Short mmCIF file of C-alpha atoms and ligand atoms in Angstrom, two decimals:
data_model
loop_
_atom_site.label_atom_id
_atom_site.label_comp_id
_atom_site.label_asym_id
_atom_site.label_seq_id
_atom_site.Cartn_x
_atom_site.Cartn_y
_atom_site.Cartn_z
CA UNK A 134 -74.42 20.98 -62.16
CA UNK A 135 -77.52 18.86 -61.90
CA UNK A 136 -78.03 15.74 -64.68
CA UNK A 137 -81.33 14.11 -63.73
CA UNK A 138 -81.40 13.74 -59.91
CA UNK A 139 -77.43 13.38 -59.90
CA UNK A 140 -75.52 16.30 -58.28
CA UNK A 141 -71.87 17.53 -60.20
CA UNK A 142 -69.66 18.28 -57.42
CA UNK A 143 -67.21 21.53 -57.29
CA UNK A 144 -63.49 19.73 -58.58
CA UNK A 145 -61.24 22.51 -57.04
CA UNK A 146 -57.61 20.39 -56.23
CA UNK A 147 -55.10 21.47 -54.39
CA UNK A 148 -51.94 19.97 -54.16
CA UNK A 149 -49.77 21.41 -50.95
CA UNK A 150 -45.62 20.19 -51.23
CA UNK A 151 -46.39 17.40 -52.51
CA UNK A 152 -43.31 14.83 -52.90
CA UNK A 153 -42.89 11.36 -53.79
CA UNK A 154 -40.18 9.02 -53.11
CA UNK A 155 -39.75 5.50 -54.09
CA UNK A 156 -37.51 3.38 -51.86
CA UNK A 157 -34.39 3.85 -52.92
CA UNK A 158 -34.36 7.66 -52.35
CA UNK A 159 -35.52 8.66 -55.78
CA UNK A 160 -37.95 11.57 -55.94
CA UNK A 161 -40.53 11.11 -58.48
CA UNK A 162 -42.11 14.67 -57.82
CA UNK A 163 -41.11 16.95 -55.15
CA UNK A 164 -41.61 20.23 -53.99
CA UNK A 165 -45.12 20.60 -56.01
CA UNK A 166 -47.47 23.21 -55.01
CA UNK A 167 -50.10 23.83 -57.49
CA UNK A 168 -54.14 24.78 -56.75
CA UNK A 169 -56.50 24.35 -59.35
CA UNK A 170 -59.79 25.96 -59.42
CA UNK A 171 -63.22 24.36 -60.33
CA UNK A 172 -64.08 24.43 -63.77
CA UNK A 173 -60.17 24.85 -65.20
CA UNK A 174 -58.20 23.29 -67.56
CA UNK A 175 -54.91 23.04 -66.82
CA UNK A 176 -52.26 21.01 -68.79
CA UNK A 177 -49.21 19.50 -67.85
CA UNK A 178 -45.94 19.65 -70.05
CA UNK A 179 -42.78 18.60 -68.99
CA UNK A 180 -39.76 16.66 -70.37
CA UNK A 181 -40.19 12.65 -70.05
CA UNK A 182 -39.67 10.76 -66.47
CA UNK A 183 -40.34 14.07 -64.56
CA UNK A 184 -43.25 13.00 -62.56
CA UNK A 185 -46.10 14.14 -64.58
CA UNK A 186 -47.73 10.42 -64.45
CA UNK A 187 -46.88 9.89 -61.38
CA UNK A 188 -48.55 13.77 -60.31
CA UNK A 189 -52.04 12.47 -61.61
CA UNK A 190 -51.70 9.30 -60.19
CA UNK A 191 -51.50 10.97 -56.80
CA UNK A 192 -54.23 12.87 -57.37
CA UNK A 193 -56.26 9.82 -58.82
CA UNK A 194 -55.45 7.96 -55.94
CA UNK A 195 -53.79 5.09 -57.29
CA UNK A 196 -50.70 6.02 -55.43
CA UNK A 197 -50.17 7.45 -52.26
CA UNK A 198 -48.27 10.73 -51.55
CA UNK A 199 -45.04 10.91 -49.28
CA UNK A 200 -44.89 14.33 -48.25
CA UNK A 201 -47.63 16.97 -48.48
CA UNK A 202 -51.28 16.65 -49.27
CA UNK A 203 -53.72 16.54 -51.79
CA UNK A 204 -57.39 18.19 -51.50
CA UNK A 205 -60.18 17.89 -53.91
CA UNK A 206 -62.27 20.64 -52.53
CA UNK A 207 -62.24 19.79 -48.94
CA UNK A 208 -61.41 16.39 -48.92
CA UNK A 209 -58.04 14.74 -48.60
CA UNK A 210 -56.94 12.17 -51.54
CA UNK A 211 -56.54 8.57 -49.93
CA UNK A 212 -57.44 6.86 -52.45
CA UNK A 213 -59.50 6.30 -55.44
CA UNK A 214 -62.97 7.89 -55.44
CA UNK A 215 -66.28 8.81 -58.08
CA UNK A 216 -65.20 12.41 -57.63
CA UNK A 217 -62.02 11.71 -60.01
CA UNK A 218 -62.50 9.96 -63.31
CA UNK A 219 -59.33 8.89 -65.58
CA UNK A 220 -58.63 8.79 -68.61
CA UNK A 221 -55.03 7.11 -69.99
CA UNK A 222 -53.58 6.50 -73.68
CA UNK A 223 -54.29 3.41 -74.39
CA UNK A 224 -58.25 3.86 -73.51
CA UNK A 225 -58.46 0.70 -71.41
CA UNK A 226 -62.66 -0.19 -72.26
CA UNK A 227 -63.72 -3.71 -71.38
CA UNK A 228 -63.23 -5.38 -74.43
CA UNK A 229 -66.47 -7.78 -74.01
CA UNK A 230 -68.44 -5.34 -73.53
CA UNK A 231 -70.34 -3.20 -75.89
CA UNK A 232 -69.84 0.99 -76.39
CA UNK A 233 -73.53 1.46 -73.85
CA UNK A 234 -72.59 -1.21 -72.01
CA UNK A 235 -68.91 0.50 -71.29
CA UNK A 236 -70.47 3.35 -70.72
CA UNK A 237 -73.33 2.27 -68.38
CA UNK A 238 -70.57 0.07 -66.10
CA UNK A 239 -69.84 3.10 -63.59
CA UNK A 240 -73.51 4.14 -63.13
CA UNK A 241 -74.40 0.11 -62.53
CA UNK A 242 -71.62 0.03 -60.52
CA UNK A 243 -73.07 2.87 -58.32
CA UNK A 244 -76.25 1.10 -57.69
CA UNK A 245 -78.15 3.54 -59.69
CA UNK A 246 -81.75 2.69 -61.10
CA UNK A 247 -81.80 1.60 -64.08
CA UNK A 248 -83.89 4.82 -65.75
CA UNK A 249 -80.92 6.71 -64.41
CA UNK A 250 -78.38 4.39 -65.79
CA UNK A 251 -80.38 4.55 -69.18
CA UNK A 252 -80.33 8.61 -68.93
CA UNK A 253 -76.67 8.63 -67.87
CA UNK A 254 -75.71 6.60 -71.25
CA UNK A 255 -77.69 8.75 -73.58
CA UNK A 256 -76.76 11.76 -72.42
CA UNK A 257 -72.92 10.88 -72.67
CA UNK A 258 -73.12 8.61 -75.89
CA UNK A 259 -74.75 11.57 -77.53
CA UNK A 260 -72.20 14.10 -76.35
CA UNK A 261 -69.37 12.38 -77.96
CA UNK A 262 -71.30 11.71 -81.22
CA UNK A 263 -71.68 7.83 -80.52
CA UNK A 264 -74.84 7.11 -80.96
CA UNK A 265 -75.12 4.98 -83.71
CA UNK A 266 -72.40 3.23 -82.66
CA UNK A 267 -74.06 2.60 -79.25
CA UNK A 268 -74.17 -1.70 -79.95
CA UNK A 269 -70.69 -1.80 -80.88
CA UNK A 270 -68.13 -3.38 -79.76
CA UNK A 271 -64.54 -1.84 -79.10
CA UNK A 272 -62.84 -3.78 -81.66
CA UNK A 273 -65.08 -2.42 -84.10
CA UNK A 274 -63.99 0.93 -83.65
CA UNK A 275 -61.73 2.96 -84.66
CA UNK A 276 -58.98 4.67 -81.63
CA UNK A 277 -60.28 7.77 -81.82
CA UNK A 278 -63.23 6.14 -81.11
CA UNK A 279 -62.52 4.15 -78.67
CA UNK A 280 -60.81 7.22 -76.45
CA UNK A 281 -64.49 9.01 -77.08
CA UNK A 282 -65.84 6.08 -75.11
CA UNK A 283 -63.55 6.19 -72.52
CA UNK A 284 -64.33 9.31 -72.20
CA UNK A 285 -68.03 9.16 -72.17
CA UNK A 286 -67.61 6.22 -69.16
CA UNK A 287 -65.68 8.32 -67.44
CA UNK A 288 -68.05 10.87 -67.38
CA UNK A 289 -71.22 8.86 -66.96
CA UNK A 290 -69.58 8.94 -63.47
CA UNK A 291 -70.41 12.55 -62.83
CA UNK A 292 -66.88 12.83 -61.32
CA UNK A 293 -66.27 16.53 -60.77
CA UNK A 294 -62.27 16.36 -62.03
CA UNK A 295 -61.26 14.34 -65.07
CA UNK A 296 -57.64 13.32 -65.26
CA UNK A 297 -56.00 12.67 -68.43
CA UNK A 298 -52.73 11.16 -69.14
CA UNK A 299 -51.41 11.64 -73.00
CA UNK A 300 -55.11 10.61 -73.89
CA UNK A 301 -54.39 11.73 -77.65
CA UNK A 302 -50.90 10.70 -78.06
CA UNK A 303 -51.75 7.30 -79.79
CA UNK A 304 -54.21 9.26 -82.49
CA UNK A 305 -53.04 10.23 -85.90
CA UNK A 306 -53.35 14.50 -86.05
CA UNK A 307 -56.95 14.09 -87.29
CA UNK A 308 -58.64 12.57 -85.10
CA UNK A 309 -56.35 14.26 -82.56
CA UNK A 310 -57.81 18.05 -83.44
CA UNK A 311 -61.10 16.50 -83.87
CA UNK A 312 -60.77 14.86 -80.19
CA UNK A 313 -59.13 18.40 -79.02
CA UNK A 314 -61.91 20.25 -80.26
CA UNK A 315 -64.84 17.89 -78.88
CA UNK A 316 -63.06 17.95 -75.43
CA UNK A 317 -62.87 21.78 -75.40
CA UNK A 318 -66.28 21.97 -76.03
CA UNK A 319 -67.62 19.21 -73.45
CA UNK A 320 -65.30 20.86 -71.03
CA UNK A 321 -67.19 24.23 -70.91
CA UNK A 322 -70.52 22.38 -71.29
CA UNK A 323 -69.96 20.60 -68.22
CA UNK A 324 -68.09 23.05 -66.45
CA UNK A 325 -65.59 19.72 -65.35
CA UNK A 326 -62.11 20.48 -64.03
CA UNK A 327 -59.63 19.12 -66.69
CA UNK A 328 -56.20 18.16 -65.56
CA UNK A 329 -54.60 16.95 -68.99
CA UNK A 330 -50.84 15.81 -69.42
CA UNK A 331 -49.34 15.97 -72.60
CA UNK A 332 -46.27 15.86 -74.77
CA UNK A 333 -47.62 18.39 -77.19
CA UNK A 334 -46.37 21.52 -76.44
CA UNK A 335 -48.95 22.85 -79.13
CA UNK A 336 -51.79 20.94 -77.68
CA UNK A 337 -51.07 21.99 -74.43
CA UNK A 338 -51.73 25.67 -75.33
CA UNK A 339 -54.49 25.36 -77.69
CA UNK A 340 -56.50 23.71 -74.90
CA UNK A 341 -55.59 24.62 -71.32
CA UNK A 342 -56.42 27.73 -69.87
CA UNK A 343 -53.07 27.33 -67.40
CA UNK A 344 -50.12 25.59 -68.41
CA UNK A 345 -48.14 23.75 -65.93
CA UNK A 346 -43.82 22.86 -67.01
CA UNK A 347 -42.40 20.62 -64.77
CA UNK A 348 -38.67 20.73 -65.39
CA UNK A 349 -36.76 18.00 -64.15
CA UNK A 350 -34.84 18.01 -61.48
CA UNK A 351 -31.77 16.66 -62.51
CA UNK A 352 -31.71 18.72 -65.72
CA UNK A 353 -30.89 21.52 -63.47
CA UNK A 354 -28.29 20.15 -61.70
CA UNK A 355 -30.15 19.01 -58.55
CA UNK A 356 -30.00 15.09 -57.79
CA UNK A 357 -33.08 13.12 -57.21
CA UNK A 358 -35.16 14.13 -60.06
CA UNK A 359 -36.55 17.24 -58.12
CA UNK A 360 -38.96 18.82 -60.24
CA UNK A 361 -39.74 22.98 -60.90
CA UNK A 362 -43.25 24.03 -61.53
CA UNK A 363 -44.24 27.16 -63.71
CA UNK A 364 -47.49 28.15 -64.50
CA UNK A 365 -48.08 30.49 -67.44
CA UNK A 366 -51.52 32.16 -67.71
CA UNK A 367 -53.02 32.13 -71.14
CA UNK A 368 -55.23 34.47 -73.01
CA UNK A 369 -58.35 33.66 -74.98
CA UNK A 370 -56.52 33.93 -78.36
CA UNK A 371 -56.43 30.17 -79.36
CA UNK A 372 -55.66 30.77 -83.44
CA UNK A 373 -52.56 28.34 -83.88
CA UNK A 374 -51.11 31.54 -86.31
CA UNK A 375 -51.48 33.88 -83.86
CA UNK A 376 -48.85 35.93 -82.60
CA UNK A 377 -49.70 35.02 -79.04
CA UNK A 378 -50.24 31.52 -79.36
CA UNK A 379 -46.70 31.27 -81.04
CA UNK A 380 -45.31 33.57 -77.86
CA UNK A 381 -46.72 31.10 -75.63
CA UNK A 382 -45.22 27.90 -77.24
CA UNK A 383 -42.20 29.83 -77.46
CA UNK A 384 -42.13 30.85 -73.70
CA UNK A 385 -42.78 26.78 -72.86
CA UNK A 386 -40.50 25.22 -75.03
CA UNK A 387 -37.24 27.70 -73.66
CA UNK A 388 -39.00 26.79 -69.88
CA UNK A 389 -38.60 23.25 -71.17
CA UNK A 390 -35.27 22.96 -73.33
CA UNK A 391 -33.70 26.00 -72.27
CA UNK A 392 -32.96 29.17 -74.51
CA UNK A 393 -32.29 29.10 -78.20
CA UNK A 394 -34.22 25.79 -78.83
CA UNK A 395 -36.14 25.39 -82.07
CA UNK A 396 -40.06 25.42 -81.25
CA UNK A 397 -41.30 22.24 -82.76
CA UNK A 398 -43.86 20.21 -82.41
CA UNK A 399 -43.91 16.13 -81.97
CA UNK A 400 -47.55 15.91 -81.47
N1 ATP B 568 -42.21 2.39 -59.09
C1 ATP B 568 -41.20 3.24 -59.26
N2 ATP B 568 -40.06 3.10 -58.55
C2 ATP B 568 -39.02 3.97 -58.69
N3 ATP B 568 -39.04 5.04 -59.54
C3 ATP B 568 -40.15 5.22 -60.26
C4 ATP B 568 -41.29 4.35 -60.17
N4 ATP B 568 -42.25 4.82 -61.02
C5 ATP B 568 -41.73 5.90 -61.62
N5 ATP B 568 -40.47 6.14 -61.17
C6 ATP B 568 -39.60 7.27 -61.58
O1 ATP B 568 -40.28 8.47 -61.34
C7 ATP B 568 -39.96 9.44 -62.34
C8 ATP B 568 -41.24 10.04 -62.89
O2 ATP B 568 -41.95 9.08 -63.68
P1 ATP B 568 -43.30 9.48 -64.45
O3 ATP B 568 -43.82 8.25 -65.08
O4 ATP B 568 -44.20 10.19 -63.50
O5 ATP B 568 -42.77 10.51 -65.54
P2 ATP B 568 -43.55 11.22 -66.73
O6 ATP B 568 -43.26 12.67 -66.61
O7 ATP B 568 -44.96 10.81 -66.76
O8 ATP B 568 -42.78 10.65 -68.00
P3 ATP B 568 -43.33 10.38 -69.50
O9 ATP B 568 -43.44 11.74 -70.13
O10 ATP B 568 -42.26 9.56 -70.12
O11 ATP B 568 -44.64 9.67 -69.40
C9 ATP B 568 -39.11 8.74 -63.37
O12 ATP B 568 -37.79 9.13 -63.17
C10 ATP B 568 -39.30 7.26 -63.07
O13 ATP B 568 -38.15 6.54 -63.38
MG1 MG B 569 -46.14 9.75 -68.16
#
């Protein structure tokens, strides 16, 4: 995808036996096979401590594997890079800076001119509905408006994969569908590889097109937190009443909590 002069790159990942263990012995992921294509959105669900932070921050770069590999398209993760933007829960923006500025840091950063810069902003201010709030500062917004800024810088980046880690959990379930919905949207606009982790069973399958369980380990009798993945392809039917989406949340939550669980929701 072209924005100006600035090339998208392809965002395929794939993540060969990947492991990780801390000293100690203790296996924060092992055992994790999992190739994404360019242009998917996959989500991650999984019960809490099974590696699903630590997975995308393997893939970010911010920590390095133990066993296995991890390629975004043909190059192997070693570290942080423009290619992978992240996004977290609490939505981390430079507090002294304004909502452009925010924005504009990555593209500055990059050495770009400062037309580009200027082009980068509008483009992504605009495509989170920011605009008038452009001269703002972060503690004069509100969180869901905040995350749509940490959004936008992240993508002002032109990375080709965005990782994001429980970026709605902190929202009220507003703001959350109206963040859901504006991600869906910018995701097929862009055509950006989305690898989203989430508690939200619900969330999980309104948005991805794949959704990845990671069970853990332990849960199944194995020591050393060694994790399970199962992917579940989804349809197109995204209707929250629908008999499929309520198969679907079904199927996760017994891959999660076993059979006979109640399906609910703690999003
Ligand atoms: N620095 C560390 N040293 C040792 N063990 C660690 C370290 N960081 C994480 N772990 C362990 O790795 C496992 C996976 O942690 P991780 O944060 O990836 O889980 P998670 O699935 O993201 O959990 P949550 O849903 O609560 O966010 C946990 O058992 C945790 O205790
Ligand atoms: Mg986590």
């Amino acid at each position: 995808m072209r924005i100006g002069t600035i090339q998208r790159h392809a965002g395929m990942i794939d993540i060969q036996n990947v492991g990780k263990q801390y000293s100690g012995g203790t296996y924060a992921v092992k055992n994790v096979d999992l190739h994404i294509d360019s242009g998917e959105f996959v989500a991650i669900v999984g019960p809490s401590g099974c590696g699903k932070s630590t997975l995308l921050r393997m893939i970010a770069g911010f920590e390095s594997v133990t066993e296995g590999k991890i390629l975004v398209e043909t190059t192997e993760v070693s570290g942080p890079g423009p290619d992978r933007g992240v996004v977290f829960q609490d939505y981390g923006l430079f507090p002294w800076l304004t909502v452009e500025e925010n924005i504009a840091y990555g593209p500055k950063e990059a050495g770009y001119p400062r037309s580009q810069v200027k082009k980068l902003v509008g483009k992504y201010i605009d495509l989170v509905g920011l605009k008038l709030f452009a001269r703002k500062f972060p503690h004069e917004l509100s969180g869901g408006m905040q995350q749509r800024v940490a959004i936008a810088r992240v993508l002002a980046n032109t990375p080709a994969v965005m990782l994001m880690d429980e970026p709605f959990g902190a929202l009220d379930a507003l703001t959350r569908e109206q963040l859901q919905n504006q991600l869906s949207k910018i995701q097929k606009e862009l055509g950006i590889t989305v690898l989203f982790v989430t508690h939200s069973i619900e969330e999980a399958v309104y948005l991805a097109d794949r959704v990845v369980v990671m069970a853990d380990g332990a849960a199944n009798g194995v020591a050393g937190n060694i994790k399970k993945v199962e992917t579940i392809e989804l349809g197109e039917n995204r209707d929250s009443t629908s008999v499929e989406f309520n198969v679907y949340r079904r199927e996760i939550s017994e891959l999660i909590h076993g059979a006979g669980h109640e399906v609910r929701d703690h999003a």
